[in-house]
mmCIF file with all atom_site columns, C-alpha atoms in Angstrom:
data_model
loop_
_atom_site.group_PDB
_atom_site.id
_atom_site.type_symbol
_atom_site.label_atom_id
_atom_site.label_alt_id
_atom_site.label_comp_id
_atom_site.label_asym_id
_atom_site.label_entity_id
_atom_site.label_seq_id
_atom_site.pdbx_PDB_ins_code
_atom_site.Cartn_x
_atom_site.Cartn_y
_atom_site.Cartn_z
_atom_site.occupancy
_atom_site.B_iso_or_equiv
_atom_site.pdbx_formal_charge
_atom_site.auth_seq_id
_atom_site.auth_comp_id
_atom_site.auth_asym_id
_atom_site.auth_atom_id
_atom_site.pdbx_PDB_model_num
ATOM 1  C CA . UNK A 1 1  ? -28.682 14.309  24.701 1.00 66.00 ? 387 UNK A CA 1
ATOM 2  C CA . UNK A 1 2  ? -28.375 15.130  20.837 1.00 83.00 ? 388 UNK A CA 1
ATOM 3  C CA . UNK A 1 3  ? -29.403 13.704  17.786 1.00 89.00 ? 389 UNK A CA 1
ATOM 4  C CA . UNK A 1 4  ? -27.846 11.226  16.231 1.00 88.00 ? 390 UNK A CA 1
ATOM 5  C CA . UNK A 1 5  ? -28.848 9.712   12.481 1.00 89.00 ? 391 UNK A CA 1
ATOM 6  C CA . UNK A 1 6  ? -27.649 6.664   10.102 1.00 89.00 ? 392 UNK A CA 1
ATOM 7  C CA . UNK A 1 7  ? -28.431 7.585   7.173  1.00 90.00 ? 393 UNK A CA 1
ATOM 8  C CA . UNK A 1 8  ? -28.205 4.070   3.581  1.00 91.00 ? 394 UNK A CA 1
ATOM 9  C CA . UNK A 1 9  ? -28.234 4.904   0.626  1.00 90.00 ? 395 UNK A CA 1
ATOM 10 C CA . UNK A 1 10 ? -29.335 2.665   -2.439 1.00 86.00 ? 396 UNK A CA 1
ATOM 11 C CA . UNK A 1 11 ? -27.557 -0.259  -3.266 1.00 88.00 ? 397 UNK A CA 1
ATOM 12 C CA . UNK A 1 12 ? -25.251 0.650   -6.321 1.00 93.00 ? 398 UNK A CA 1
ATOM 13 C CA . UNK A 1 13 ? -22.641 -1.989  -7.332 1.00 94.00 ? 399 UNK A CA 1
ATOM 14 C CA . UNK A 1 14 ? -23.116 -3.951  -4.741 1.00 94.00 ? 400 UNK A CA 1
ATOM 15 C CA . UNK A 1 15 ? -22.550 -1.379  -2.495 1.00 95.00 ? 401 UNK A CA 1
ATOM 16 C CA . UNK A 1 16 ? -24.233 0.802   0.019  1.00 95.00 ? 402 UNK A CA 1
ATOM 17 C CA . UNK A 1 17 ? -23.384 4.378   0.615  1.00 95.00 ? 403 UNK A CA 1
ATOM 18 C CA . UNK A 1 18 ? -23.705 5.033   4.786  1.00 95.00 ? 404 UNK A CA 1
ATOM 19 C CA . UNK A 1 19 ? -23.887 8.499   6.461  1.00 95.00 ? 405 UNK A CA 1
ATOM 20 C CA . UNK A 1 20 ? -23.697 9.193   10.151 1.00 94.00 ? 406 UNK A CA 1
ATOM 21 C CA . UNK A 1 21 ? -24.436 12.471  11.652 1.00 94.00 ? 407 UNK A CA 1
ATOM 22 C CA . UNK A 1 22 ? -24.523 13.118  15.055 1.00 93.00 ? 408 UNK A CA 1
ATOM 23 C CA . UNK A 1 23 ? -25.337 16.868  17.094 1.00 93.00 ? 409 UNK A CA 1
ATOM 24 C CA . UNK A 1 24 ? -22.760 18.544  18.950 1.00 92.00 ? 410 UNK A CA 1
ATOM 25 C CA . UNK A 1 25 ? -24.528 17.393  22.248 1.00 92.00 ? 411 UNK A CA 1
ATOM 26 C CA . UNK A 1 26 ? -24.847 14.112  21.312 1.00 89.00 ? 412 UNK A CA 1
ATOM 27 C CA . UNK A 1 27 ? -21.138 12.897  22.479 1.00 88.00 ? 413 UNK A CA 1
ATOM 28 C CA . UNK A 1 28 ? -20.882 10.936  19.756 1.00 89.00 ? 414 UNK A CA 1
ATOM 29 C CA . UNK A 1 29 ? -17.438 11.596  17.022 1.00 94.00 ? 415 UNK A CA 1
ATOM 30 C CA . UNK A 1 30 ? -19.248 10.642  14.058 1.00 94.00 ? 416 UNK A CA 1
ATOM 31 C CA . UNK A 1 31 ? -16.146 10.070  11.788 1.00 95.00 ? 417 UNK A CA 1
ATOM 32 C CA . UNK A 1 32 ? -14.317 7.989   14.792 1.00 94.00 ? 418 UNK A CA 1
ATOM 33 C CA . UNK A 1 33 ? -17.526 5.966   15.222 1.00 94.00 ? 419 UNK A CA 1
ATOM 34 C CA . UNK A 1 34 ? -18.256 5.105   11.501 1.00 94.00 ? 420 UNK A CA 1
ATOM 35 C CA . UNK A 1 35 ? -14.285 4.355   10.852 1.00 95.00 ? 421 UNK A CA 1
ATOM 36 C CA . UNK A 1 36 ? -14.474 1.980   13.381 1.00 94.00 ? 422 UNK A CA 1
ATOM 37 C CA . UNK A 1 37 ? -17.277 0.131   12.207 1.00 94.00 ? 423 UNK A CA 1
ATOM 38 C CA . UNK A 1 38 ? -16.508 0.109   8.709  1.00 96.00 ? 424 UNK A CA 1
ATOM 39 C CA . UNK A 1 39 ? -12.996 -1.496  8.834  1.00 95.00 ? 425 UNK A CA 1
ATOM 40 C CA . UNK A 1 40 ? -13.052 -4.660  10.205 1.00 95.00 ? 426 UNK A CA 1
ATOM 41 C CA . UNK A 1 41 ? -16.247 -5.575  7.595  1.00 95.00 ? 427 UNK A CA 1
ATOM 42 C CA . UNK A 1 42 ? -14.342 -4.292  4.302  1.00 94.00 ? 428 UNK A CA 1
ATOM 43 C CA . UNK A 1 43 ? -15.532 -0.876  3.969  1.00 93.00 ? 429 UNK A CA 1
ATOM 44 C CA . UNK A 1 44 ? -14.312 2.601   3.875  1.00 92.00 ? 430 UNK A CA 1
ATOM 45 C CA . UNK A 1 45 ? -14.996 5.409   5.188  1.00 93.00 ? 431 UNK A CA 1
ATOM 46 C CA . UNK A 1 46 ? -15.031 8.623   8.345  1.00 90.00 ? 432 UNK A CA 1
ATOM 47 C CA . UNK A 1 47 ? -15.058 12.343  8.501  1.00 95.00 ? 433 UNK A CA 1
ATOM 48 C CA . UNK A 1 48 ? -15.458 15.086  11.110 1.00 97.00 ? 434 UNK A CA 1
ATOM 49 C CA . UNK A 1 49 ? -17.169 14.363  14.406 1.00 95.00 ? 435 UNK A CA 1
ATOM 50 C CA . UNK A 1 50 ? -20.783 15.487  13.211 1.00 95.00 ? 436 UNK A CA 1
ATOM 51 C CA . UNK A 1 51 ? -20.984 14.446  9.921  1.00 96.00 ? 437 UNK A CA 1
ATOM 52 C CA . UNK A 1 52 ? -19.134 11.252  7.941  1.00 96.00 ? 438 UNK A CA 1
ATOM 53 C CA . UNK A 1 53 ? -19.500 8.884   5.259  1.00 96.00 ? 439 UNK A CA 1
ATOM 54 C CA . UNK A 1 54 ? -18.473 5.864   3.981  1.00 96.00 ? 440 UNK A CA 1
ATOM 55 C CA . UNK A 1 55 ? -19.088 2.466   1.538  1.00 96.00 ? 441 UNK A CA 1
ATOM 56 C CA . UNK A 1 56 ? -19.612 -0.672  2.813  1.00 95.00 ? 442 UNK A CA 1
ATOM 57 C CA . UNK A 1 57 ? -20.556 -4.021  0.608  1.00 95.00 ? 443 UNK A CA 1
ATOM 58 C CA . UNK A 1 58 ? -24.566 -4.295  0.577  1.00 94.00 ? 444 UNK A CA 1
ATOM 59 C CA . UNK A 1 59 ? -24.181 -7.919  1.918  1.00 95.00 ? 445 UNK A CA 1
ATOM 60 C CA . UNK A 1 60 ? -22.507 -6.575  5.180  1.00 94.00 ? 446 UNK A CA 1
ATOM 61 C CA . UNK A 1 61 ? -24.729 -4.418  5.931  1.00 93.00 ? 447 UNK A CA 1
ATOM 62 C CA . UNK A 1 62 ? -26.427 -5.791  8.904  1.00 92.00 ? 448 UNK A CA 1
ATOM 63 C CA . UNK A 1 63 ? -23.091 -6.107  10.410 1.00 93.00 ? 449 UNK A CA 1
ATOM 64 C CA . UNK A 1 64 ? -22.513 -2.560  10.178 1.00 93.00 ? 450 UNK A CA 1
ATOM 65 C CA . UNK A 1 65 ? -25.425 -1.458  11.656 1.00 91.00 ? 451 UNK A CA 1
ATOM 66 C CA . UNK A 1 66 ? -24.592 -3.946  14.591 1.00 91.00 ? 452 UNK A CA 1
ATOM 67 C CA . UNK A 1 67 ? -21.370 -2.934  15.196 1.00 92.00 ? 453 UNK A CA 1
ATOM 68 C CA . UNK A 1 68 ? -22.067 0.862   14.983 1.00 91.00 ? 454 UNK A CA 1
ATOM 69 C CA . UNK A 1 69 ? -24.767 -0.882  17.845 1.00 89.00 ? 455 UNK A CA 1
ATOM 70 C CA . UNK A 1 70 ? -22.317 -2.240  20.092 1.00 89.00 ? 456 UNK A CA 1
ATOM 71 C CA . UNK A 1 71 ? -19.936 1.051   19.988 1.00 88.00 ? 457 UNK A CA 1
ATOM 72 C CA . UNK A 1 72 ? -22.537 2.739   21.548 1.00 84.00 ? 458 UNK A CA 1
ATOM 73 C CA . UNK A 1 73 ? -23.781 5.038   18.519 1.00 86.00 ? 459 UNK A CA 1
ATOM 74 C CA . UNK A 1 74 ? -27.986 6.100   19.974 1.00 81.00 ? 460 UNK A CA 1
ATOM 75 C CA . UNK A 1 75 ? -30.976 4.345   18.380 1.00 78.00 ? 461 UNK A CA 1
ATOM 76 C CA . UNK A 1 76 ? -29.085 1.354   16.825 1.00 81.00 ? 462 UNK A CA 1
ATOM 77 C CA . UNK A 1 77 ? -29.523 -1.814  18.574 1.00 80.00 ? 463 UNK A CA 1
ATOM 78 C CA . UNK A 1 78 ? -26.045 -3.711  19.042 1.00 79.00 ? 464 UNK A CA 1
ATOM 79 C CA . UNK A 1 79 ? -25.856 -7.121  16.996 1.00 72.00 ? 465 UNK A CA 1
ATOM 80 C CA . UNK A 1 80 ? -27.135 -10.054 18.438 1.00 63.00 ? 466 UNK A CA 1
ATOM 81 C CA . UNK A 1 81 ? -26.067 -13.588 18.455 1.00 60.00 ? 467 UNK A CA 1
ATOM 82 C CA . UNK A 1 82 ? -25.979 -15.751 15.266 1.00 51.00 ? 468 UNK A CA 1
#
């Protein structure tokens, strides 16, 4: 299967810049993937299947990364409880 890689930036404003890029093998749509996560915590953000971006408030990031977890995105462990 491909690569796939999250990619934070510094916190600037309180916010966090977030990049996912993911190989045409890897059967992940990038932009789908990181749209989904990013909405439901505040942020913005998608782009092509192998390469998006997006903002996200540096207080929710955790959340992100667990959510982009439980959709399945490779090499991020899914939220847990609590």
């Amino acid at each position: 299967s491909g690569t796939v890689v999250v990619g934070v930036g510094a916190e600037d404003a309180g916010r966090v810049a977030v990049t996912l890029a993911a190989a045409p093998d890897a059967g992940v749509d990038a932009g789908a993937r990181l749209r989904l996560a990013l909405t439901p915590l505040g942020g913005r953000g998608g782009g092509a299947p192998g390469l998006a971006q997006g903002v996200v408030r540096a207080e929710r990031l955790p959340e992100l990364l667990g959510a982009l977890g439980a959709l399945g995105v490779p090499g991020v462990p899914p939220a847990g409880p609590g």
